[in-house]
Short mmCIF file of C-alpha atoms and ligand atoms in Angstrom, two decimals:
data_model
loop_
_atom_site.label_atom_id
_atom_site.label_comp_id
_atom_site.label_asym_id
_atom_site.label_seq_id
_atom_site.Cartn_x
_atom_site.Cartn_y
_atom_site.Cartn_z
CA MET F 1 -2.87 -0.07 -66.32
CA GLU F 2 -5.76 -1.82 -67.74
CA HIS F 3 -9.20 -0.47 -67.97
CA LEU F 4 -10.90 -1.69 -64.43
CA ASP F 5 -13.85 -3.16 -64.63
CA ASP F 6 -16.31 -2.58 -61.78
CA GLN F 7 -15.69 -5.28 -59.38
CA GLU F 8 -11.64 -3.54 -59.18
CA ARG F 9 -12.64 0.15 -59.11
CA GLN F 10 -14.60 -0.60 -56.31
CA GLU F 11 -11.49 -2.40 -54.48
CA VAL F 12 -9.25 0.84 -54.55
CA TRP F 13 -12.22 2.85 -54.52
CA ASP F 14 -12.40 1.05 -50.98
CA THR F 15 -8.35 0.93 -50.38
CA ILE F 16 -7.96 5.18 -51.43
CA LYS F 17 -11.06 6.51 -49.76
CA ASP F 18 -10.02 4.33 -46.53
CA ALA F 19 -6.00 6.28 -47.19
CA LEU F 20 -7.94 9.81 -47.47
CA PHE F 21 -10.29 9.10 -44.27
CA ASN F 22 -7.03 8.24 -42.37
CA ASP F 23 -5.02 11.00 -43.81
CA TYR F 24 -2.55 8.59 -44.98
CA ILE F 25 -1.90 10.70 -47.57
CA ASP F 26 1.35 8.69 -49.07
CA GLN F 27 -1.16 5.46 -49.67
CA PHE F 28 -3.73 7.77 -51.36
CA ARG F 29 -0.72 9.01 -53.57
CA ALA F 30 0.44 5.80 -53.97
CA GLU F 31 -2.88 4.29 -55.15
CA PHE F 32 -4.55 6.87 -57.08
CA LEU F 33 -1.83 8.01 -58.95
CA GLU F 34 -0.88 4.16 -60.55
CA LEU F 35 -4.26 4.35 -61.67
CA HIS F 36 -4.44 5.63 -65.45
CA PRO F 37 -6.06 9.55 -65.64
CA TYR F 38 -9.52 7.56 -67.14
CA ASP F 39 -9.96 5.92 -64.67
CA GLN F 40 -8.76 8.43 -61.56
CA ALA F 41 -11.56 10.74 -63.18
CA MET F 42 -14.42 7.96 -62.84
CA ILE F 43 -13.27 7.29 -59.22
CA PHE F 44 -13.18 11.64 -58.34
CA GLU F 45 -16.30 12.17 -59.81
CA GLY F 46 -17.75 9.92 -57.47
CA LEU F 47 -16.80 11.26 -53.99
CA ASP F 48 -18.21 14.11 -52.06
CA VAL F 49 -17.45 17.55 -51.79
CA ASP F 50 -14.81 17.53 -48.26
CA VAL F 51 -13.16 14.42 -49.69
CA ARG F 52 -12.68 16.43 -53.52
CA MET F 53 -11.53 19.47 -51.32
CA GLN F 54 -8.40 17.00 -49.58
CA ILE F 55 -7.88 15.52 -52.86
CA TYR F 56 -6.43 18.88 -54.12
CA THR F 57 -3.96 19.38 -50.96
CA TYR F 58 -2.95 16.30 -51.82
CA LEU F 59 -1.96 16.20 -55.50
CA SER F 60 0.06 18.80 -57.30
CA PRO F 61 -2.07 21.12 -60.18
CA GLU F 62 -0.16 18.69 -62.88
CA GLU F 63 -1.19 15.52 -61.28
CA VAL F 64 -4.91 16.91 -61.05
CA ALA F 65 -4.68 18.19 -64.71
CA ASP F 66 -4.18 14.89 -65.65
CA PHE F 67 -7.51 13.56 -64.74
CA MET F 68 -9.00 16.64 -65.75
CA GLU F 69 -9.09 16.01 -68.98
CA HIS F 70 -11.31 12.94 -68.89
CA ILE F 71 -14.12 14.10 -67.05
CA ASP F 72 -16.71 15.76 -69.69
CA TYR F 73 -16.51 19.07 -69.82
CA GLU F 74 -20.21 19.58 -69.36
CA GLU F 75 -19.78 19.08 -65.85
CA ILE F 76 -16.89 20.10 -64.78
CA GLU F 77 -17.14 23.36 -63.69
CA PRO F 78 -18.38 22.66 -60.22
CA PHE F 79 -15.00 21.46 -59.80
CA PHE F 80 -12.66 24.37 -60.62
CA SER F 81 -15.26 26.33 -58.70
CA GLU F 82 -14.67 24.49 -55.48
CA MET F 83 -10.94 24.65 -55.60
CA ASP F 84 -8.72 27.74 -54.49
CA PRO F 85 -8.87 29.62 -57.83
CA ARG F 86 -5.03 29.83 -58.14
CA PHE F 87 -4.88 26.21 -57.76
CA ALA F 88 -7.74 26.46 -60.55
CA ALA F 89 -5.43 28.21 -62.55
CA GLN F 90 -2.38 26.20 -62.63
CA VAL F 91 -4.66 22.98 -63.02
CA PHE F 92 -5.84 24.63 -66.01
CA ALA F 93 -2.14 26.14 -67.17
CA GLU F 94 -0.91 22.27 -67.03
CA MET F 95 -3.66 21.34 -69.07
CA SER F 96 -3.51 20.53 -72.83
CA THR F 97 -3.93 23.89 -74.65
CA ASP F 98 -6.83 22.33 -76.30
CA ASP F 99 -9.08 21.11 -73.14
CA ALA F 100 -8.41 24.39 -71.37
CA VAL F 101 -10.15 26.17 -73.76
CA ASP F 102 -12.83 23.29 -73.92
CA ILE F 103 -13.76 23.68 -71.05
CA PHE F 104 -13.15 27.89 -70.53
CA ASN F 105 -16.10 27.90 -73.10
CA GLU F 106 -18.06 26.35 -71.22
CA LEU F 107 -17.49 28.87 -68.02
CA ASP F 108 -18.84 32.17 -68.07
CA LYS F 109 -16.86 35.19 -69.34
CA ASP F 110 -15.81 36.45 -65.69
CA LYS F 111 -14.35 33.39 -64.37
CA VAL F 112 -12.34 33.22 -67.53
CA ALA F 113 -10.96 36.41 -67.21
CA SER F 114 -9.84 35.92 -63.46
CA PHE F 115 -8.81 32.76 -64.17
CA LEU F 116 -6.75 34.00 -67.11
CA THR F 117 -4.85 37.06 -64.86
CA ILE F 118 -3.63 34.78 -62.06
CA MET F 119 -2.30 31.90 -64.87
CA ASP F 120 0.98 31.88 -65.99
CA LYS F 121 1.27 34.54 -68.25
CA GLU F 122 2.48 31.99 -71.50
CA ALA F 123 0.03 29.59 -70.53
CA ALA F 124 -2.76 32.35 -70.47
CA GLN F 125 -1.85 33.67 -73.72
CA GLU F 126 -1.84 30.28 -75.88
CA ILE F 127 -5.35 29.76 -74.28
CA LYS F 128 -6.03 33.82 -75.74
CA ASP F 129 -5.26 32.49 -78.76
CA LEU F 130 -7.29 29.35 -78.98
CA LEU F 131 -10.23 30.98 -77.32
CA HIS F 132 -10.49 33.30 -80.95
CA TYR F 133 -11.65 30.66 -82.77
CA GLU F 134 -15.43 29.96 -84.29
CA GLU F 135 -17.16 26.89 -82.45
CA LYS F 136 -17.17 24.18 -84.38
CA THR F 137 -14.11 24.23 -86.67
CA ALA F 138 -10.78 23.66 -86.68
CA GLY F 139 -8.97 26.04 -84.84
CA SER F 140 -11.66 25.29 -81.75
CA ILE F 141 -10.23 21.72 -81.60
CA MET F 142 -6.25 22.24 -82.07
CA THR F 143 -3.93 22.57 -79.95
CA THR F 144 -0.53 24.92 -79.95
CA GLU F 145 1.70 22.04 -78.23
CA PHE F 146 3.91 20.52 -81.94
CA VAL F 147 6.82 20.22 -82.99
CA ILE F 148 8.76 22.20 -85.84
CA VAL F 149 12.41 21.86 -86.98
CA GLU F 150 13.43 23.99 -90.21
CA ALA F 151 14.38 22.82 -93.38
CA GLY F 152 18.04 23.20 -93.03
CA MET F 153 18.54 21.21 -90.23
CA SER F 154 20.14 17.98 -89.75
CA ILE F 155 18.60 14.65 -88.16
CA ARG F 156 20.84 14.79 -85.31
CA GLU F 157 20.09 18.74 -84.77
CA ALA F 158 16.45 17.89 -84.99
CA MET F 159 16.22 14.46 -82.95
CA LEU F 160 18.11 17.06 -79.74
CA HIS F 161 15.17 19.58 -80.41
CA LEU F 162 12.72 16.64 -80.30
CA ARG F 163 13.98 15.47 -77.14
CA LYS F 164 13.59 18.62 -75.48
CA GLU F 165 9.76 19.18 -76.82
CA ALA F 166 8.77 16.20 -76.45
CA PRO F 167 7.51 16.22 -72.76
CA ASP F 168 4.94 19.19 -73.51
CA ALA F 169 3.88 18.12 -76.88
CA GLU F 170 0.70 16.94 -78.18
CA THR F 171 2.09 13.94 -80.64
CA ILE F 172 5.75 13.83 -80.96
CA TYR F 173 5.00 10.79 -83.64
CA TYR F 174 5.42 13.29 -86.32
CA THR F 175 7.46 17.04 -86.79
CA TYR F 176 6.43 19.44 -88.79
CA VAL F 177 8.54 21.49 -91.14
CA ILE F 178 8.61 25.08 -91.49
CA ASP F 179 10.33 27.52 -93.59
CA GLU F 180 12.03 30.90 -92.71
CA ASP F 181 8.56 32.49 -93.45
CA LYS F 182 7.09 29.70 -90.76
CA ARG F 183 5.39 28.47 -93.21
CA LEU F 184 4.40 24.80 -93.39
CA VAL F 185 7.31 22.97 -96.18
CA GLY F 186 7.23 18.85 -94.94
CA VAL F 187 6.48 16.55 -92.38
CA ILE F 188 8.18 13.89 -90.95
CA SER F 189 7.33 10.68 -88.71
CA LEU F 190 9.48 9.68 -85.90
CA ARG F 191 9.98 6.46 -87.63
CA ASP F 192 11.70 8.30 -90.30
CA LEU F 193 13.65 10.55 -88.07
CA ILE F 194 15.06 7.32 -86.53
CA ILE F 195 15.61 5.43 -89.11
CA SER F 196 17.76 8.22 -90.98
CA GLU F 197 21.94 8.99 -90.63
CA ASP F 198 22.27 11.60 -88.48
CA ASP F 199 24.32 13.67 -91.17
CA TRP F 200 21.44 13.64 -93.42
CA LEU F 201 19.36 17.39 -93.92
CA ILE F 202 15.62 17.56 -93.04
CA SER F 203 14.63 18.29 -96.37
CA ASP F 204 16.40 14.98 -97.44
CA VAL F 205 14.01 12.67 -95.93
CA MET F 206 10.93 15.01 -95.43
CA ASN F 207 7.33 14.41 -96.92
CA GLU F 208 6.63 17.94 -98.94
CA ARG F 209 2.97 16.77 -99.60
CA VAL F 210 1.69 17.85 -96.53
CA VAL F 211 -1.96 17.36 -96.41
CA SER F 212 -3.36 20.19 -93.34
CA VAL F 213 -6.79 21.95 -92.91
CA SER F 214 -7.96 25.49 -92.54
CA VAL F 215 -8.54 27.42 -89.24
CA ALA F 216 -12.19 27.58 -90.15
CA GLU F 217 -12.63 24.03 -91.93
CA ASP F 218 -15.62 22.58 -90.04
CA GLN F 219 -14.76 20.09 -87.68
CA GLU F 220 -16.91 17.62 -89.23
CA GLU F 221 -15.18 17.90 -92.05
CA VAL F 222 -11.91 17.10 -90.52
CA ALA F 223 -12.92 14.05 -88.67
CA ARG F 224 -13.91 13.20 -92.50
CA MET F 225 -9.67 13.66 -93.42
CA VAL F 226 -8.37 12.06 -90.26
CA ARG F 227 -10.35 9.07 -91.14
CA ASP F 228 -9.64 8.72 -95.24
CA TYR F 229 -5.86 9.73 -94.42
CA ASP F 230 -5.19 7.50 -91.36
CA PHE F 231 -2.78 10.23 -89.90
CA LEU F 232 -2.20 10.25 -85.94
CA ALA F 233 -2.37 14.12 -86.39
CA LEU F 234 -3.39 16.91 -88.82
CA PRO F 235 -1.42 20.54 -89.18
CA VAL F 236 -4.02 23.22 -89.14
CA VAL F 237 -2.66 26.58 -90.92
CA ASP F 238 -4.38 29.86 -92.44
CA PHE F 239 -4.78 31.55 -95.29
CA GLN F 240 -0.99 31.89 -95.84
CA ASN F 241 0.16 28.15 -94.99
CA HIS F 242 1.29 29.45 -91.70
CA LEU F 243 1.61 26.20 -89.07
CA LEU F 244 -0.85 27.23 -85.99
CA GLY F 245 -2.01 23.85 -84.42
CA ILE F 246 -2.69 20.48 -84.55
CA ILE F 247 -5.18 18.04 -84.38
CA THR F 248 -5.16 14.70 -83.00
CA VAL F 249 -7.02 11.49 -83.41
CA ASP F 250 -7.93 11.51 -79.54
CA ASP F 251 -10.14 14.95 -80.04
CA ILE F 252 -11.15 13.87 -83.65
CA MET F 253 -13.03 10.71 -81.98
CA ASP F 254 -14.52 13.30 -79.82
CA VAL F 255 -15.69 14.96 -82.43
CA MET F 256 -17.32 12.27 -84.06
CA GLU F 257 -18.94 10.94 -80.92
CA GLU F 258 -20.82 14.45 -80.69
CA GLU F 259 -21.67 15.24 -83.86
CA ALA F 260 -23.31 11.38 -84.25
CA SER F 261 -25.55 12.17 -80.87
CA ASP F 262 -26.26 15.54 -82.01
CA ASP F 263 -27.36 14.09 -85.93
CA TYR F 264 -29.10 11.49 -83.78
CA SER F 265 -31.42 13.68 -81.62
CA LYS F 266 -31.85 16.08 -84.37
CA LEU F 267 -33.91 13.36 -86.42
CA ALA F 268 -35.67 12.48 -83.79
CA GLY F 269 -36.78 15.64 -82.94
CA ILE F 270 -34.66 16.32 -80.19
CA SER F 271 -32.42 19.41 -79.86
CA ASP F 272 -29.75 18.30 -77.40
CA VAL F 273 -29.43 14.14 -76.00
CA ASP F 274 -31.37 13.78 -72.84
CA SER F 275 -28.36 12.41 -70.31
CA PRO F 276 -29.61 9.83 -67.72
CA ASP F 277 -29.55 11.84 -65.20
CA GLU F 278 -31.82 15.00 -66.55
CA ASN F 279 -34.70 15.48 -64.37
CA ALA F 280 -38.58 15.29 -66.33
CA PHE F 281 -38.80 18.49 -66.83
CA ASP F 282 -36.09 19.42 -68.50
CA SER F 283 -36.28 16.73 -71.21
CA ALA F 284 -40.12 17.67 -71.59
CA LYS F 285 -38.29 21.38 -71.88
CA LYS F 286 -36.44 20.35 -75.21
CA ARG F 287 -38.99 18.07 -76.69
CA LEU F 288 -42.39 19.75 -76.15
CA PRO F 289 -41.25 22.85 -79.23
CA TRP F 290 -41.04 20.30 -81.44
CA LEU F 291 -43.60 18.25 -80.06
CA VAL F 292 -46.24 21.80 -80.51
CA ILE F 293 -44.73 22.08 -84.13
CA LEU F 294 -45.38 18.70 -85.23
CA LEU F 295 -49.07 18.77 -83.64
CA PHE F 296 -50.04 22.08 -85.81
CA LEU F 297 -48.60 20.17 -88.67
CA GLY F 298 -50.92 16.73 -87.39
CA SER F 299 -53.91 19.33 -87.59
CA ILE F 300 -53.57 20.15 -91.36
CA THR F 301 -53.51 16.58 -92.25
CA ALA F 302 -57.05 16.16 -90.06
CA SER F 303 -58.46 19.26 -92.13
CA LEU F 304 -57.40 17.42 -95.20
CA ILE F 305 -59.31 14.71 -94.40
CA GLY F 306 -62.31 17.13 -93.52
CA ARG F 307 -62.06 18.54 -96.90
CA PHE F 308 -62.71 15.26 -98.50
CA GLU F 309 -65.59 14.85 -95.84
CA GLU F 310 -68.16 14.61 -98.67
CA THR F 311 -66.21 11.15 -100.45
CA LEU F 312 -65.97 9.67 -97.05
CA ASP F 313 -69.44 10.39 -96.29
CA LYS F 314 -70.73 8.68 -99.80
CA VAL F 315 -67.63 5.92 -99.43
CA ALA F 316 -67.20 4.53 -95.44
CA ILE F 317 -64.64 1.95 -96.04
CA LEU F 318 -62.55 4.21 -97.33
CA ALA F 319 -61.98 5.47 -93.95
CA ILE F 320 -60.54 2.05 -92.58
CA PHE F 321 -56.98 2.75 -95.03
CA ILE F 322 -56.71 6.17 -93.70
CA PRO F 323 -53.77 4.41 -91.44
CA LEU F 324 -52.16 1.95 -93.28
CA ILE F 325 -51.70 4.30 -96.17
CA ALA F 326 -50.45 7.08 -94.26
CA GLY F 327 -48.60 4.80 -91.97
CA MET F 328 -46.77 3.61 -95.50
CA ALA F 329 -46.07 6.39 -96.43
CA GLY F 330 -43.97 7.68 -92.95
CA ASN F 331 -42.28 4.27 -93.04
CA THR F 332 -40.75 4.25 -96.58
CA GLY F 333 -39.82 8.37 -96.10
CA THR F 334 -37.58 7.88 -92.54
CA GLN F 335 -36.23 4.49 -94.49
CA ALA F 336 -35.01 7.10 -97.24
CA LEU F 337 -34.17 9.67 -94.61
CA ALA F 338 -32.05 7.48 -92.72
CA VAL F 339 -30.24 6.43 -96.54
CA ALA F 340 -29.96 10.67 -96.74
CA VAL F 341 -28.71 11.80 -94.02
CA ARG F 342 -26.06 8.83 -93.73
CA GLY F 343 -24.67 9.05 -96.79
CA ILE F 344 -24.49 12.87 -96.69
CA ALA F 345 -22.61 13.08 -92.68
CA THR F 346 -20.21 10.12 -94.63
CA GLY F 347 -20.02 12.82 -97.78
CA GLU F 348 -20.20 9.52 -99.72
CA ILE F 349 -23.18 11.41 -101.58
CA ASP F 350 -21.16 14.48 -102.60
CA LYS F 351 -18.82 11.31 -104.27
CA GLN F 352 -21.20 9.80 -105.73
CA GLY F 353 -23.29 12.35 -106.89
CA LYS F 354 -26.85 13.61 -106.00
CA THR F 355 -28.99 12.66 -109.49
CA LYS F 356 -27.14 9.28 -108.91
CA MET F 357 -29.10 8.50 -105.63
CA MET F 358 -32.37 10.75 -106.46
CA LEU F 359 -32.03 7.80 -109.52
CA ARG F 360 -31.85 5.50 -107.46
CA GLU F 361 -34.17 6.08 -105.04
CA ALA F 362 -36.88 6.70 -107.32
CA GLY F 363 -36.25 3.28 -108.55
CA THR F 364 -36.17 1.63 -105.08
CA GLY F 365 -40.18 3.74 -104.89
CA VAL F 366 -40.98 2.36 -107.77
CA ILE F 367 -40.24 -1.50 -107.17
CA THR F 368 -41.31 -1.32 -103.75
CA GLY F 369 -44.47 0.65 -104.35
CA ILE F 370 -45.36 -1.93 -107.27
CA SER F 371 -44.72 -4.84 -104.73
CA CYS F 372 -46.70 -3.28 -102.27
CA GLY F 373 -49.32 -1.81 -104.77
CA VAL F 374 -50.62 -5.49 -105.95
CA LEU F 375 -50.12 -7.31 -102.59
CA ILE F 376 -52.64 -4.60 -101.07
CA THR F 377 -54.65 -5.18 -104.19
CA LEU F 378 -54.93 -8.67 -103.95
CA VAL F 379 -55.53 -8.24 -100.32
CA VAL F 380 -58.20 -6.10 -100.36
CA TYR F 381 -59.86 -7.63 -103.45
CA PHE F 382 -60.28 -10.85 -101.40
CA TRP F 383 -61.57 -9.18 -97.86
CA GLN F 384 -63.65 -6.83 -99.28
CA GLY F 385 -64.94 -8.46 -102.26
CA ASN F 386 -64.68 -4.67 -103.78
CA PHE F 387 -62.26 -5.24 -106.97
CA PHE F 388 -62.15 -1.01 -107.88
CA LEU F 389 -61.37 -0.50 -104.15
CA GLY F 390 -58.50 -3.19 -104.12
CA LEU F 391 -57.67 -1.13 -107.01
CA LEU F 392 -57.66 2.44 -105.49
CA VAL F 393 -56.01 1.38 -102.09
CA GLY F 394 -52.87 -0.24 -103.97
CA LEU F 395 -52.47 2.57 -106.54
CA SER F 396 -51.95 4.81 -103.48
CA ILE F 397 -49.62 3.01 -102.61
CA LEU F 398 -48.00 2.79 -105.46
CA SER F 399 -47.41 6.57 -105.69
CA THR F 400 -47.26 7.57 -102.19
CA LEU F 401 -44.41 5.43 -102.17
CA ILE F 402 -42.64 6.88 -105.19
CA VAL F 403 -43.47 10.37 -103.86
CA ALA F 404 -42.61 9.71 -100.55
CA THR F 405 -39.01 7.94 -100.84
CA LEU F 406 -38.51 10.98 -102.70
CA ALA F 407 -39.25 13.14 -100.26
CA GLY F 408 -37.49 11.18 -98.00
CA SER F 409 -34.38 11.54 -100.05
CA LEU F 410 -34.87 15.32 -101.07
CA VAL F 411 -35.53 17.55 -98.33
CA PRO F 412 -32.59 16.74 -97.12
CA LEU F 413 -30.70 17.31 -99.86
CA ILE F 414 -32.09 20.19 -100.24
CA MET F 415 -31.21 21.41 -96.50
CA HIS F 416 -28.00 20.47 -97.15
CA ARG F 417 -27.48 22.65 -100.07
CA PHE F 418 -28.65 25.41 -98.34
CA ASN F 419 -25.95 24.60 -95.40
CA ILE F 420 -28.75 23.82 -92.70
CA ASP F 421 -27.77 20.38 -91.59
CA PRO F 422 -29.62 17.60 -92.64
CA ALA F 423 -30.06 16.14 -89.69
CA VAL F 424 -32.47 18.83 -88.86
CA ALA F 425 -35.12 17.12 -91.63
CA SER F 426 -35.70 15.46 -88.52
CA GLY F 427 -37.76 11.67 -88.90
CA PRO F 428 -40.93 13.13 -87.40
CA PHE F 429 -41.08 15.73 -90.11
CA ILE F 430 -40.63 14.08 -93.32
CA THR F 431 -43.25 11.19 -91.44
CA THR F 432 -45.85 14.37 -91.04
CA ILE F 433 -44.89 15.95 -94.65
CA ASN F 434 -45.51 12.13 -96.27
CA ASP F 435 -48.78 11.46 -94.05
CA ILE F 436 -50.36 15.03 -96.20
CA ILE F 437 -48.94 13.80 -99.31
CA SER F 438 -50.79 10.29 -99.11
CA ILE F 439 -53.22 11.52 -97.71
CA LEU F 440 -53.94 13.98 -100.83
CA ILE F 441 -52.87 11.10 -103.04
CA TYR F 442 -55.34 8.84 -101.71
CA PHE F 443 -58.47 10.98 -101.78
CA GLY F 444 -57.87 12.98 -104.57
CA MET F 445 -57.88 9.41 -106.64
CA ALA F 446 -61.22 8.31 -104.49
CA THR F 447 -63.47 11.64 -105.15
CA ALA F 448 -61.52 11.06 -109.14
CA PHE F 449 -63.06 7.72 -109.45
CA MET F 450 -66.28 8.08 -107.07
CA ASN F 451 -68.60 6.23 -109.91
CA LEU F 452 -66.50 3.13 -109.79
CA LEU F 453 -65.97 2.44 -105.80
CA ILE F 454 -70.06 2.99 -105.49
P1 ATP I 1 3.54 3.35 -92.28
O1 ATP I 1 2.13 3.37 -92.60
O2 ATP I 1 4.41 3.69 -93.50
O3 ATP I 1 4.02 2.25 -91.64
P2 ATP I 1 4.43 4.72 -89.95
O4 ATP I 1 3.30 4.28 -89.23
O5 ATP I 1 5.79 5.73 -89.88
O6 ATP I 1 4.07 4.79 -91.64
P3 ATP I 1 2.40 7.17 -90.45
O7 ATP I 1 1.30 7.54 -89.50
O8 ATP I 1 1.47 5.73 -90.87
O9 ATP I 1 3.34 6.63 -89.60
O10 ATP I 1 2.23 8.22 -90.88
C1 ATP I 1 3.10 8.23 -92.52
C2 ATP I 1 3.57 8.95 -93.24
O11 ATP I 1 2.71 10.01 -93.48
C3 ATP I 1 4.69 9.47 -92.43
O12 ATP I 1 5.47 9.57 -93.46
C4 ATP I 1 4.24 10.88 -92.13
O13 ATP I 1 5.94 11.47 -92.72
C5 ATP I 1 3.20 11.12 -93.32
N1 ATP I 1 2.73 12.18 -92.62
C6 ATP I 1 2.28 12.58 -91.68
N2 ATP I 1 1.31 13.73 -91.40
C7 ATP I 1 1.14 14.23 -92.57
C8 ATP I 1 0.69 15.19 -93.06
N3 ATP I 1 -0.15 15.60 -92.49
N4 ATP I 1 0.28 14.97 -94.63
C9 ATP I 1 1.19 14.07 -95.51
N5 ATP I 1 1.71 13.04 -94.64
C10 ATP I 1 2.32 13.14 -93.37
MG1 MG I 2 1.14 3.82 -90.60
#
């Protein structure tokens, strides 16, 4: 079924609501189950609680599990709380293990424990195993539903095995090959299996150079590898190369979205992206701590200007260029910051080398500095009729642009070096730091060359 547009969804919604209202269970099942689980989830989320309760009696745990996987994990808790616990446990057991684990991570510990006790033993064990892994590592996003064969099997045996395992596997496109010690020794794609002769051995056709990730690997790094190698799934192994799970490309897409919005909100100095349905108080609570810190940093700038009071008294005209110089420092710093954070996030910088990038940024600072410096010197000269004032502002812009560009790229690099997520070197911080630097340069030079200005 195609992705529904709003009007189609409205129409389907109306028939479905109609069926629910009249208790036409067969009609409801026929209409609802024909939809893609994503569209089912969208419709389900918009229903009132009493209608949802009705749906839990109309559908099997497996049918509910199918669309629950498409609901935002942070908003899913109420649905599982309102279900009969036994039914909820069955739904969890029917979900992909990795999705069930993601949801369990959002629920409180007592609830998790009680679901695990009433759940099917085997499913509960699989979930428990995955719950141990640290958040945002390969282990926490992998799933244990993969297909394995042994190297000594014939293609015929392997195909029979695959057929048996296929209904529950997360992907059947890759079959992983293990040895007697359960170590990962090869991989074979469905295409390779299909085009091979029945009596060939797996070991003859398998690919022995398996790319894998370690369970403890950061999920961002895993995402990068999936992107670079273009596989539909990557195997996850422990330090002895035992196959523990697989990570499929659909989970990687969620990771990339999560990391991108994380990085973005940190850049703006917000700890978590404000979701549209959040109220003003919640949003304010997240932003206020950062604003208060920045307020104090801003006062440093203010007190710096105060220290140059004497200089300002003698040449009052200096004041009108403060916003210009500080603003330019902030602008160029933010540009350099964006480039650096992006380079770090995509891994480009590690490949290219940090020195090379710093040299390039310094070069950029010099070129933009000279251009803007000359331009503003002329503007100030013709506007104020004071050549030295023009030169002072021009030189300040030149040095400020060089230093601010370097600061914009150096700060995230240093943070990266100390394993702090560079995206926390938020734009506002760079701007404030650059304000301070630029004010020091501007007034420092003005004080030094005071006699030329008067
Ligand atoms: P092709 O790209 O040639 O059309 P394909 O579409 O059948 O191949 P791909 O998903 O592109 O399959 O995978 C290409 C090859 O990579 C397959 O032969 C598969 O066995 C192999 N492969 C899959 N996963 C891994 C892995 N983790 N490490 C190394 N090789 C792998
Ligand atoms: Mg391919």
